[in-house]
Amino acid sequence: MEDYNKIIESLGVRFIKAKNLVLQQPFTVRNYYDVGNNLILLHKGSIFFGDEEHMVEEGELLFIPGGRSTKVTFGPSGEGKSITNDDLITNREKFFRSNNDLDLIGDAEESHSYVSFEAKVFDSVNFFASLDLPAFLISNNTKLANLVIKVVEESMQELPGKERLINLYTEQVVVEIVRHILKNRMFVEQLATNSTYFKDPRLIDLFNYIKENLGGDLSNKVLSNVANVSEDYVGQYFKMLTGINPQDYIEYQRMERAVFLLRTTKKSIREIGKEVGYKDTAYFCRRFKMMFGIPAGKMRRRESATNI
């Protein structure tokens, strides 16, 4: 239990977005994907997920970890068109209407609320992504459902202390999800592996160095000097503790930073690519599309496209 408390205490949680959405027409996203973690509370209607089309009952919550591609159907199964995540980003207003009336939350047919957030270990490692979790259901958890509604309600209003309350509620959301995982003994082996993050300070040094030098040289030779291990061993060492090799981790961090810059700055794609360590803009764009399934330019438009 002590290790799990350390995990929770080390998590840096950042709220991204929350909305109450009403379905305009049924559809299936073959590869639903987001950088942030998404917790969806179904109020009324139908949602199915996964290749086996597991059904989400009204009042249940669907958790989709960030970085995890999942098939999701909104509305009755088999009745709508099948689209890609790129199609959803580009034409979101055709499929969802955003409700901004507090009194109508949960009343509309085919409606759901969601909270999107980051949860990072030592502000470096995406916690749920590091567990390699699939999307999963959370049932009979009134507390978590109420927290989602609280976050949505606060995000819809302009009241003093709004940001502080949203952050507090979002942190509670993350704790409740971790508790659910532990209570139901889900992904125990992955959690045990993750506890090693807190037993070797050299790994934390690597996380911090990578975060602070995303635009610089992050070769295994450089990393070996940071961790004070041999160049031949540093890749094996990193993978042994995290489950992934350091260069894959570095690329994910660079791309995640690129997404942040695309959404929050007016820097050109060329400038962003260089800032996150890619001298060749064309190569950066190819790797970006390979990782996220959409071009960098469309990711830049994503924020405005989702603000229905």
PDB file of C-alpha atoms in Angstrom:
ATOM      1  CA  MET A   1       0.000   0.000   0.000  1.00  0.00           C
ATOM      2  CA  GLU A   2       2.896   2.350   0.718  1.00  0.00           C
ATOM      3  CA  ASP A   3       4.089   2.071  -2.884  1.00  0.00           C
ATOM      4  CA  TYR A   4       0.619   2.889  -4.159  1.00  0.00           C
ATOM      5  CA  ASN A   5       0.434   5.936  -1.899  1.00  0.00           C
ATOM      6  CA  LYS A   6       3.750   7.069  -3.365  1.00  0.00           C
ATOM      7  CA  ILE A   7       2.317   6.655  -6.849  1.00  0.00           C
ATOM      8  CA  ILE A   8      -0.701   8.799  -6.012  1.00  0.00           C
ATOM      9  CA  GLU A   9       1.370  11.425  -4.201  1.00  0.00           C
ATOM     10  CA  SER A  10       3.765  11.727  -7.116  1.00  0.00           C
ATOM     11  CA  LEU A  11       1.072  12.211  -9.746  1.00  0.00           C
ATOM     12  CA  GLY A  12       0.890  15.636 -11.321  1.00  0.00           C
ATOM     13  CA  VAL A  13      -2.687  16.136 -12.517  1.00  0.00           C
ATOM     14  CA  ARG A  14      -3.629  18.746 -15.121  1.00  0.00           C
ATOM     15  CA  PHE A  15      -7.197  19.452 -16.188  1.00  0.00           C
ATOM     16  CA  ILE A  16      -7.633  19.783 -19.949  1.00  0.00           C
ATOM     17  CA  LYS A  17     -11.324  20.038 -20.726  1.00  0.00           C
ATOM     18  CA  ALA A  18     -14.829  19.052 -19.626  1.00  0.00           C
ATOM     19  CA  LYS A  19     -18.110  19.165 -21.534  1.00  0.00           C
ATOM     20  CA  ASN A  20     -21.673  17.934 -21.608  1.00  0.00           C
ATOM     21  CA  LEU A  21     -22.439  16.709 -25.122  1.00  0.00           C
ATOM     22  CA  VAL A  22     -25.638  15.727 -26.924  1.00  0.00           C
ATOM     23  CA  LEU A  23     -25.382  13.319 -29.832  1.00  0.00           C
ATOM     24  CA  GLN A  24     -26.564  14.680 -33.173  1.00  0.00           C
ATOM     25  CA  GLN A  25     -26.342  11.431 -35.123  1.00  0.00           C
ATOM     26  CA  PRO A  26     -25.101   7.914 -34.294  1.00  0.00           C
ATOM     27  CA  PHE A  27     -21.588   7.017 -35.484  1.00  0.00           C
ATOM     28  CA  THR A  28     -18.606   4.793 -34.809  1.00  0.00           C
ATOM     29  CA  VAL A  29     -15.031   6.034 -34.445  1.00  0.00           C
ATOM     30  CA  ARG A  30     -12.798   3.198 -35.564  1.00  0.00           C
ATOM     31  CA  ASN A  31      -9.725   4.629 -33.825  1.00  0.00           C
ATOM     32  CA  TYR A  32     -10.898   7.031 -31.107  1.00  0.00           C
ATOM     33  CA  TYR A  33      -7.716   8.626 -29.760  1.00  0.00           C
ATOM     34  CA  ASP A  34      -6.623  11.499 -27.551  1.00  0.00           C
ATOM     35  CA  VAL A  35      -3.389  12.548 -25.902  1.00  0.00           C
ATOM     36  CA  GLY A  36      -5.249  13.210 -22.652  1.00  0.00           C
ATOM     37  CA  ASN A  37      -7.069  10.646 -20.545  1.00  0.00           C
ATOM     38  CA  ASN A  38     -10.845  10.768 -21.039  1.00  0.00           C
ATOM     39  CA  LEU A  39     -13.484   9.768 -18.489  1.00  0.00           C
ATOM     40  CA  ILE A  40     -16.952   9.592 -20.050  1.00  0.00           C
ATOM     41  CA  LEU A  41     -20.150   9.479 -17.978  1.00  0.00           C
ATOM     42  CA  LEU A  42     -23.143   8.230 -19.973  1.00  0.00           C
ATOM     43  CA  HIS A  43     -26.334   9.999 -18.900  1.00  0.00           C
ATOM     44  CA  LYS A  44     -28.817   8.639 -21.428  1.00  0.00           C
ATOM     45  CA  GLY A  45     -28.529   6.627 -24.612  1.00  0.00           C
ATOM     46  CA  SER A  46     -25.937   4.165 -25.858  1.00  0.00           C
ATOM     47  CA  ILE A  47     -22.160   3.924 -26.017  1.00  0.00           C
ATOM     48  CA  PHE A  48     -20.190   0.839 -27.061  1.00  0.00           C
ATOM     49  CA  PHE A  49     -16.421   0.371 -27.010  1.00  0.00           C
ATOM     50  CA  GLY A  50     -13.751  -2.071 -28.106  1.00  0.00           C
ATOM     51  CA  ASP A  51     -13.729  -4.543 -30.958  1.00  0.00           C
ATOM     52  CA  GLU A  52     -16.260  -6.662 -29.055  1.00  0.00           C
ATOM     53  CA  GLU A  53     -18.520  -3.596 -28.657  1.00  0.00           C
ATOM     54  CA  HIS A  54     -18.922  -3.743 -24.883  1.00  0.00           C
ATOM     55  CA  MET A  55     -21.969  -1.763 -23.840  1.00  0.00           C
ATOM     56  CA  VAL A  56     -21.826   1.198 -21.474  1.00  0.00           C
ATOM     57  CA  GLU A  57     -24.986   1.330 -19.366  1.00  0.00           C
ATOM     58  CA  GLU A  58     -26.573   4.623 -18.351  1.00  0.00           C
ATOM     59  CA  GLY A  59     -24.805   5.907 -15.233  1.00  0.00           C
ATOM     60  CA  GLU A  60     -21.606   3.977 -15.974  1.00  0.00           C
ATOM     61  CA  LEU A  61     -18.261   5.553 -16.769  1.00  0.00           C
ATOM     62  CA  LEU A  62     -15.933   4.664 -19.627  1.00  0.00           C
ATOM     63  CA  PHE A  63     -12.263   5.407 -19.024  1.00  0.00           C
ATOM     64  CA  ILE A  64     -10.079   5.755 -22.129  1.00  0.00           C
ATOM     65  CA  PRO A  65      -6.383   6.197 -21.250  1.00  0.00           C
ATOM     66  CA  GLY A  66      -4.447   8.840 -23.142  1.00  0.00           C
ATOM     67  CA  GLY A  67      -2.501   7.537 -26.104  1.00  0.00           C
ATOM     68  CA  ARG A  68      -4.719   4.476 -26.433  1.00  0.00           C
ATOM     69  CA  SER A  69      -6.616   3.951 -29.700  1.00  0.00           C
ATOM     70  CA  THR A  70     -10.075   2.450 -29.111  1.00  0.00           C
ATOM     71  CA  LYS A  71     -13.137   1.722 -31.214  1.00  0.00           C
ATOM     72  CA  VAL A  72     -16.089   3.682 -29.798  1.00  0.00           C
ATOM     73  CA  THR A  73     -19.709   3.829 -30.961  1.00  0.00           C
ATOM     74  CA  PHE A  74     -21.972   6.675 -29.881  1.00  0.00           C
ATOM     75  CA  GLY A  75     -25.649   5.848 -30.280  1.00  0.00           C
ATOM     76  CA  PRO A  76     -27.315   2.541 -31.225  1.00  0.00           C
ATOM     77  CA  SER A  77     -24.817   0.004 -32.543  1.00  0.00           C
ATOM     78  CA  GLY A  78     -24.830  -0.501 -36.294  1.00  0.00           C
ATOM     79  CA  GLU A  79     -27.048   2.509 -37.079  1.00  0.00           C
ATOM     80  CA  GLY A  80     -24.507   5.211 -37.881  1.00  0.00           C
ATOM     81  CA  LYS A  81     -21.610   5.771 -40.218  1.00  0.00           C
ATOM     82  CA  SER A  82     -18.088   4.549 -39.466  1.00  0.00           C
ATOM     83  CA  ILE A  83     -15.475   7.316 -39.348  1.00  0.00           C
ATOM     84  CA  THR A  84     -11.854   7.871 -38.350  1.00  0.00           C
ATOM     85  CA  ASN A  85     -10.641  10.009 -35.464  1.00  0.00           C
ATOM     86  CA  ASP A  86      -9.457  12.509 -38.068  1.00  0.00           C
ATOM     87  CA  ASP A  87     -13.045  12.770 -39.389  1.00  0.00           C
ATOM     88  CA  LEU A  88     -14.359  13.367 -35.871  1.00  0.00           C
ATOM     89  CA  ILE A  89     -11.841  16.133 -35.197  1.00  0.00           C
ATOM     90  CA  THR A  90     -12.609  17.866 -38.481  1.00  0.00           C
ATOM     91  CA  ASN A  91     -16.404  17.543 -38.350  1.00  0.00           C
ATOM     92  CA  ARG A  92     -17.164  17.299 -34.653  1.00  0.00           C
ATOM     93  CA  GLU A  93     -20.074  19.726 -34.788  1.00  0.00           C
ATOM     94  CA  LYS A  94     -21.914  17.324 -37.111  1.00  0.00           C
ATOM     95  CA  PHE A  95     -21.889  14.628 -34.459  1.00  0.00           C
ATOM     96  CA  PHE A  96     -22.162  16.467 -31.131  1.00  0.00           C
ATOM     97  CA  ARG A  97     -23.892  19.537 -29.757  1.00  0.00           C
ATOM     98  CA  SER A  98     -22.421  21.094 -26.647  1.00  0.00           C
ATOM     99  CA  ASN A  99     -24.894  21.837 -23.857  1.00  0.00           C
ATOM    100  CA  ASN A 100     -24.104  24.981 -21.880  1.00  0.00           C
ATOM    101  CA  ASP A 101     -27.217  25.005 -19.671  1.00  0.00           C
ATOM    102  CA  LEU A 102     -26.529  23.724 -16.153  1.00  0.00           C
ATOM    103  CA  ASP A 103     -30.167  22.722 -15.648  1.00  0.00           C
ATOM    104  CA  LEU A 104     -30.121  20.438 -18.691  1.00  0.00           C
ATOM    105  CA  ILE A 105     -27.095  18.311 -17.775  1.00  0.00           C
ATOM    106  CA  GLY A 106     -28.168  14.682 -18.006  1.00  0.00           C
ATOM    107  CA  ASP A 107     -31.676  15.409 -19.324  1.00  0.00           C
ATOM    108  CA  ALA A 108     -31.159  15.087 -23.078  1.00  0.00           C
ATOM    109  CA  GLU A 109     -31.481  11.765 -24.850  1.00  0.00           C
ATOM    110  CA  GLU A 110     -28.172  10.367 -26.115  1.00  0.00           C
ATOM    111  CA  SER A 111     -26.048  12.623 -23.924  1.00  0.00           C
ATOM    112  CA  HIS A 112     -22.875  12.231 -21.914  1.00  0.00           C
ATOM    113  CA  SER A 113     -20.391  14.299 -19.934  1.00  0.00           C
ATOM    114  CA  TYR A 114     -16.646  13.888 -20.051  1.00  0.00           C
ATOM    115  CA  VAL A 115     -13.505  15.113 -18.337  1.00  0.00           C
ATOM    116  CA  SER A 116     -10.147  15.124 -20.107  1.00  0.00           C
ATOM    117  CA  PHE A 117      -6.949  15.336 -18.048  1.00  0.00           C
ATOM    118  CA  GLU A 118      -3.268  14.490 -17.741  1.00  0.00           C
ATOM    119  CA  ALA A 119      -1.816  12.415 -14.909  1.00  0.00           C
ATOM    120  CA  LYS A 120       1.976  12.253 -14.855  1.00  0.00           C
ATOM    121  CA  VAL A 121       4.438  10.597 -12.516  1.00  0.00           C
ATOM    122  CA  PHE A 122       6.946  13.229 -11.375  1.00  0.00           C
ATOM    123  CA  ASP A 123       5.499  15.456 -14.096  1.00  0.00           C
ATOM    124  CA  SER A 124       7.294  13.274 -16.651  1.00  0.00           C
ATOM    125  CA  VAL A 125       5.663   9.886 -17.274  1.00  0.00           C
ATOM    126  CA  ASN A 126       2.062   9.514 -18.375  1.00  0.00           C
ATOM    127  CA  PHE A 127       0.872   7.224 -15.619  1.00  0.00           C
ATOM    128  CA  PHE A 128      -2.053   5.435 -17.253  1.00  0.00           C
ATOM    129  CA  ALA A 129      -0.213   5.160 -20.568  1.00  0.00           C
ATOM    130  CA  SER A 130       2.745   3.607 -18.763  1.00  0.00           C
ATOM    131  CA  LEU A 131       0.449   0.837 -17.514  1.00  0.00           C
ATOM    132  CA  ASP A 132      -0.554   0.060 -21.103  1.00  0.00           C
ATOM    133  CA  LEU A 133      -4.191  -0.001 -20.006  1.00  0.00           C
ATOM    134  CA  PRO A 134      -7.055  -0.739 -22.378  1.00  0.00           C
ATOM    135  CA  ALA A 135     -10.264   1.256 -22.133  1.00  0.00           C
ATOM    136  CA  PHE A 136     -12.408  -0.075 -19.292  1.00  0.00           C
ATOM    137  CA  LEU A 137     -15.759   0.402 -17.546  1.00  0.00           C
ATOM    138  CA  ILE A 138     -16.330   1.776 -14.067  1.00  0.00           C
ATOM    139  CA  SER A 139     -19.707   0.765 -12.625  1.00  0.00           C
ATOM    140  CA  ASN A 140     -21.590   1.607  -9.433  1.00  0.00           C
ATOM    141  CA  ASN A 141     -19.375   4.545  -8.549  1.00  0.00           C
ATOM    142  CA  THR A 142     -21.693   7.425  -7.687  1.00  0.00           C
ATOM    143  CA  LYS A 143     -18.849   9.430  -6.167  1.00  0.00           C
ATOM    144  CA  LEU A 144     -16.846   9.415  -9.397  1.00  0.00           C
ATOM    145  CA  ALA A 145     -19.923  10.188 -11.500  1.00  0.00           C
ATOM    146  CA  ASN A 146     -20.727  13.173  -9.276  1.00  0.00           C
ATOM    147  CA  LEU A 147     -17.145  14.412  -9.572  1.00  0.00           C
ATOM    148  CA  VAL A 148     -17.419  14.397 -13.371  1.00  0.00           C
ATOM    149  CA  ILE A 149     -20.616  16.437 -13.145  1.00  0.00           C
ATOM    150  CA  LYS A 150     -18.992  18.873 -10.699  1.00  0.00           C
ATOM    151  CA  VAL A 151     -16.065  19.441 -13.071  1.00  0.00           C
ATOM    152  CA  VAL A 152     -18.437  20.000 -15.998  1.00  0.00           C
ATOM    153  CA  GLU A 153     -20.605  22.405 -13.984  1.00  0.00           C
ATOM    154  CA  GLU A 154     -17.607  24.455 -12.848  1.00  0.00           C
ATOM    155  CA  SER A 155     -16.189  24.596 -16.375  1.00  0.00           C
ATOM    156  CA  MET A 156     -19.518  26.010 -17.648  1.00  0.00           C
ATOM    157  CA  GLN A 157     -19.539  28.917 -15.190  1.00  0.00           C
ATOM    158  CA  GLU A 158     -17.384  31.978 -14.566  1.00  0.00           C
ATOM    159  CA  LEU A 159     -17.217  32.015 -10.788  1.00  0.00           C
ATOM    160  CA  PRO A 160     -14.459  33.017  -8.342  1.00  0.00           C
ATOM    161  CA  GLY A 161     -12.211  30.064  -7.581  1.00  0.00           C
ATOM    162  CA  LYS A 162     -13.319  28.174 -10.678  1.00  0.00           C
ATOM    163  CA  GLU A 163      -9.845  26.970 -11.664  1.00  0.00           C
ATOM    164  CA  ARG A 164      -8.979  25.913  -8.134  1.00  0.00           C
ATOM    165  CA  LEU A 165     -12.131  23.838  -7.714  1.00  0.00           C
ATOM    166  CA  ILE A 166     -11.719  22.243 -11.137  1.00  0.00           C
ATOM    167  CA  ASN A 167      -8.164  21.237 -10.258  1.00  0.00           C
ATOM    168  CA  LEU A 168      -9.260  19.818  -6.895  1.00  0.00           C
ATOM    169  CA  TYR A 169     -12.106  17.837  -8.433  1.00  0.00           C
ATOM    170  CA  THR A 170      -9.884  16.555 -11.235  1.00  0.00           C
ATOM    171  CA  GLU A 171      -7.294  15.357  -8.729  1.00  0.00           C
ATOM    172  CA  GLN A 172     -10.086  13.517  -6.888  1.00  0.00           C
ATOM    173  CA  VAL A 173     -11.152  11.944 -10.196  1.00  0.00           C
ATOM    174  CA  VAL A 174      -7.649  10.535 -10.681  1.00  0.00           C
ATOM    175  CA  VAL A 175      -7.486   9.189  -7.122  1.00  0.00           C
ATOM    176  CA  GLU A 176     -10.866   7.486  -7.543  1.00  0.00           C
ATOM    177  CA  ILE A 177      -9.750   5.840 -10.797  1.00  0.00           C
ATOM    178  CA  VAL A 178      -6.575   4.535  -9.143  1.00  0.00           C
ATOM    179  CA  ARG A 179      -8.634   3.272  -6.194  1.00  0.00           C
ATOM    180  CA  HIS A 180     -10.974   1.498  -8.586  1.00  0.00           C
ATOM    181  CA  ILE A 181      -8.013  -0.206 -10.262  1.00  0.00           C
ATOM    182  CA  LEU A 182      -6.622  -1.314  -6.903  1.00  0.00           C
ATOM    183  CA  LYS A 183      -9.978  -2.384  -5.449  1.00  0.00           C
ATOM    184  CA  ASN A 184     -10.712  -4.580  -8.439  1.00  0.00           C
ATOM    185  CA  ARG A 185      -7.121  -5.827  -8.641  1.00  0.00           C
ATOM    186  CA  MET A 186      -6.808  -4.661 -12.224  1.00  0.00           C
ATOM    187  CA  PHE A 187      -3.403  -4.495 -13.886  1.00  0.00           C
ATOM    188  CA  VAL A 188      -1.652  -5.502 -10.654  1.00  0.00           C
ATOM    189  CA  GLU A 189       1.529  -6.588 -12.426  1.00  0.00           C
ATOM    190  CA  GLN A 190       1.824  -3.280 -14.266  1.00  0.00           C
ATOM    191  CA  LEU A 191       1.269  -1.326 -11.049  1.00  0.00           C
ATOM    192  CA  ALA A 192       3.929  -3.358  -9.276  1.00  0.00           C
ATOM    193  CA  THR A 193       6.355  -2.623 -12.095  1.00  0.00           C
ATOM    194  CA  ASN A 194       5.563   1.089 -11.923  1.00  0.00           C
ATOM    195  CA  SER A 195       6.395   1.172  -8.229  1.00  0.00           C
ATOM    196  CA  THR A 196      10.053   0.753  -9.260  1.00  0.00           C
ATOM    197  CA  TYR A 197       9.965   4.383 -10.417  1.00  0.00           C
ATOM    198  CA  PHE A 198      10.184   5.364  -6.779  1.00  0.00           C
ATOM    199  CA  LYS A 199      13.057   3.096  -5.818  1.00  0.00           C
ATOM    200  CA  ASP A 200      15.809   4.320  -8.129  1.00  0.00           C
ATOM    201  CA  PRO A 201      16.680   8.038  -8.146  1.00  0.00           C
ATOM    202  CA  ARG A 202      18.747   7.598 -11.310  1.00  0.00           C
ATOM    203  CA  LEU A 203      15.558   6.971 -13.261  1.00  0.00           C
ATOM    204  CA  ILE A 204      13.993  10.137 -11.882  1.00  0.00           C
ATOM    205  CA  ASP A 205      17.135  12.027 -12.935  1.00  0.00           C
ATOM    206  CA  LEU A 206      16.652  10.660 -16.450  1.00  0.00           C
ATOM    207  CA  PHE A 207      12.985  11.710 -16.539  1.00  0.00           C
ATOM    208  CA  ASN A 208      13.848  15.227 -15.408  1.00  0.00           C
ATOM    209  CA  TYR A 209      16.794  15.573 -17.802  1.00  0.00           C
ATOM    210  CA  ILE A 210      14.719  14.413 -20.782  1.00  0.00           C
ATOM    211  CA  LYS A 211      11.906  16.811 -19.888  1.00  0.00           C
ATOM    212  CA  GLU A 212      14.282  19.777 -19.632  1.00  0.00           C
ATOM    213  CA  ASN A 213      16.241  18.973 -22.811  1.00  0.00           C
ATOM    214  CA  LEU A 214      13.644  17.804 -25.337  1.00  0.00           C
ATOM    215  CA  GLY A 215      15.168  19.976 -28.047  1.00  0.00           C
ATOM    216  CA  GLY A 216      18.718  18.806 -27.455  1.00  0.00           C
ATOM    217  CA  ASP A 217      20.877  15.717 -27.751  1.00  0.00           C
ATOM    218  CA  LEU A 218      19.188  12.817 -25.955  1.00  0.00           C
ATOM    219  CA  SER A 219      21.271   9.986 -27.328  1.00  0.00           C
ATOM    220  CA  ASN A 220      21.994   6.955 -25.188  1.00  0.00           C
ATOM    221  CA  LYS A 221      25.524   8.314 -24.714  1.00  0.00           C
ATOM    222  CA  VAL A 222      24.161  11.471 -23.096  1.00  0.00           C
ATOM    223  CA  LEU A 223      21.626   9.526 -21.022  1.00  0.00           C
ATOM    224  CA  SER A 224      24.312   7.166 -19.768  1.00  0.00           C
ATOM    225  CA  ASN A 225      26.220  10.116 -18.310  1.00  0.00           C
ATOM    226  CA  VAL A 226      23.065  11.396 -16.585  1.00  0.00           C
ATOM    227  CA  ALA A 227      22.291   8.001 -15.026  1.00  0.00           C
ATOM    228  CA  ASN A 228      25.949   7.143 -14.415  1.00  0.00           C
ATOM    229  CA  VAL A 229      25.668   3.795 -16.189  1.00  0.00           C
ATOM    230  CA  SER A 230      27.419   2.555 -19.319  1.00  0.00           C
ATOM    231  CA  GLU A 231      26.196   3.583 -22.762  1.00  0.00           C
ATOM    232  CA  ASP A 232      25.656  -0.067 -23.669  1.00  0.00           C
ATOM    233  CA  TYR A 233      23.540  -0.656 -20.570  1.00  0.00           C
ATOM    234  CA  VAL A 234      21.424   2.519 -20.333  1.00  0.00           C
ATOM    235  CA  GLY A 235      18.798   1.347 -22.843  1.00  0.00           C
ATOM    236  CA  GLN A 236      18.400  -2.001 -21.096  1.00  0.00           C
ATOM    237  CA  TYR A 237      18.295  -0.282 -17.701  1.00  0.00           C
ATOM    238  CA  PHE A 238      15.583   2.169 -18.779  1.00  0.00           C
ATOM    239  CA  LYS A 239      13.447  -0.518 -20.394  1.00  0.00           C
ATOM    240  CA  MET A 240      13.808  -2.838 -17.413  1.00  0.00           C
ATOM    241  CA  LEU A 241      12.240  -0.212 -15.136  1.00  0.00           C
ATOM    242  CA  THR A 242       9.690   1.357 -17.487  1.00  0.00           C
ATOM    243  CA  GLY A 243       8.808  -1.322 -20.018  1.00  0.00           C
ATOM    244  CA  ILE A 244       9.810   0.853 -22.982  1.00  0.00           C
ATOM    245  CA  ASN A 245      13.152   1.792 -24.492  1.00  0.00           C
ATOM    246  CA  PRO A 246      14.395   5.345 -23.865  1.00  0.00           C
ATOM    247  CA  GLN A 247      14.245   6.529 -27.462  1.00  0.00           C
ATOM    248  CA  ASP A 248      10.565   5.537 -27.781  1.00  0.00           C
ATOM    249  CA  TYR A 249       9.854   7.350 -24.527  1.00  0.00           C
ATOM    250  CA  ILE A 250      11.754  10.425 -25.739  1.00  0.00           C
ATOM    251  CA  GLU A 251       9.832  10.533 -29.001  1.00  0.00           C
ATOM    252  CA  TYR A 252       6.518  10.326 -27.152  1.00  0.00           C
ATOM    253  CA  GLN A 253       7.552  13.183 -24.861  1.00  0.00           C
ATOM    254  CA  ARG A 254       8.672  15.271 -27.824  1.00  0.00           C
ATOM    255  CA  MET A 255       5.423  14.689 -29.674  1.00  0.00           C
ATOM    256  CA  GLU A 256       3.336  15.423 -26.597  1.00  0.00           C
ATOM    257  CA  ARG A 257       5.211  18.694 -26.190  1.00  0.00           C
ATOM    258  CA  ALA A 258       4.601  19.436 -29.869  1.00  0.00           C
ATOM    259  CA  VAL A 259       0.856  18.937 -29.368  1.00  0.00           C
ATOM    260  CA  PHE A 260       0.931  21.378 -26.455  1.00  0.00           C
ATOM    261  CA  LEU A 261       2.750  23.993 -28.554  1.00  0.00           C
ATOM    262  CA  LEU A 262       0.402  23.490 -31.497  1.00  0.00           C
ATOM    263  CA  ARG A 263      -2.595  24.085 -29.252  1.00  0.00           C
ATOM    264  CA  THR A 264      -1.244  27.003 -27.232  1.00  0.00           C
ATOM    265  CA  THR A 265       1.099  29.000 -29.496  1.00  0.00           C
ATOM    266  CA  LYS A 266       1.192  30.497 -32.968  1.00  0.00           C
ATOM    267  CA  LYS A 267       4.648  29.132 -33.722  1.00  0.00           C
ATOM    268  CA  SER A 268       5.065  27.560 -37.132  1.00  0.00           C
ATOM    269  CA  ILE A 269       5.217  23.787 -37.473  1.00  0.00           C
ATOM    270  CA  ARG A 270       8.854  24.168 -38.519  1.00  0.00           C
ATOM    271  CA  GLU A 271       9.657  26.133 -35.336  1.00  0.00           C
ATOM    272  CA  ILE A 272       7.826  23.620 -33.148  1.00  0.00           C
ATOM    273  CA  GLY A 273       9.605  20.701 -34.768  1.00  0.00           C
ATOM    274  CA  LYS A 274      12.987  22.292 -34.047  1.00  0.00           C
ATOM    275  CA  GLU A 275      11.998  23.184 -30.496  1.00  0.00           C
ATOM    276  CA  VAL A 276      11.203  19.541 -29.702  1.00  0.00           C
ATOM    277  CA  GLY A 277      14.357  18.170 -31.309  1.00  0.00           C
ATOM    278  CA  TYR A 278      13.569  17.600 -35.015  1.00  0.00           C
ATOM    279  CA  LYS A 279      15.830  19.473 -37.417  1.00  0.00           C
ATOM    280  CA  ASP A 280      14.061  17.988 -40.451  1.00  0.00           C
ATOM    281  CA  THR A 281      10.498  19.393 -40.622  1.00  0.00           C
ATOM    282  CA  ALA A 282       9.328  16.789 -43.132  1.00  0.00           C
ATOM    283  CA  TYR A 283      10.522  13.968 -40.881  1.00  0.00           C
ATOM    284  CA  PHE A 284       8.841  15.593 -37.877  1.00  0.00           C
ATOM    285  CA  CYS A 285       5.556  15.798 -39.798  1.00  0.00           C
ATOM    286  CA  ARG A 286       5.787  12.140 -40.889  1.00  0.00           C
ATOM    287  CA  ARG A 287       6.472  10.948 -37.353  1.00  0.00           C
ATOM    288  CA  PHE A 288       3.706  13.160 -35.967  1.00  0.00           C
ATOM    289  CA  LYS A 289       1.096  11.755 -38.352  1.00  0.00           C
ATOM    290  CA  MET A 290       2.310   8.216 -37.692  1.00  0.00           C
ATOM    291  CA  MET A 291       1.897   8.682 -33.937  1.00  0.00           C
ATOM    292  CA  PHE A 292      -1.377  10.614 -33.802  1.00  0.00           C
ATOM    293  CA  GLY A 293      -3.052   9.594 -37.043  1.00  0.00           C
ATOM    294  CA  ILE A 294      -3.547  13.178 -38.223  1.00  0.00           C
ATOM    295  CA  PRO A 295      -1.242  15.866 -39.657  1.00  0.00           C
ATOM    296  CA  ALA A 296       0.233  18.445 -37.294  1.00  0.00           C
ATOM    297  CA  GLY A 297      -1.789  21.204 -38.991  1.00  0.00           C
ATOM    298  CA  LYS A 298      -5.053  19.459 -38.202  1.00  0.00           C
ATOM    299  CA  MET A 299      -4.010  18.930 -34.608  1.00  0.00           C
ATOM    300  CA  ARG A 300      -3.539  22.703 -34.400  1.00  0.00           C
ATOM    301  CA  ARG A 301      -7.141  23.173 -35.524  1.00  0.00           C
ATOM    302  CA  ARG A 302      -8.363  20.512 -33.118  1.00  0.00           C
ATOM    303  CA  GLU A 303      -8.824  22.892 -30.193  1.00  0.00           C
ATOM    304  CA  SER A 304     -11.151  25.178 -32.079  1.00  0.00           C
ATOM    305  CA  ALA A 305     -12.928  22.250 -33.683  1.00  0.00           C
ATOM    306  CA  THR A 306     -13.730  20.699 -30.297  1.00  0.00           C
ATOM    307  CA  ASN A 307     -15.021  23.950 -28.817  1.00  0.00           C
ATOM    308  CA  ILE A 308     -18.459  23.454 -30.296  1.00  0.00           C
TER     309      ILE A 308
END
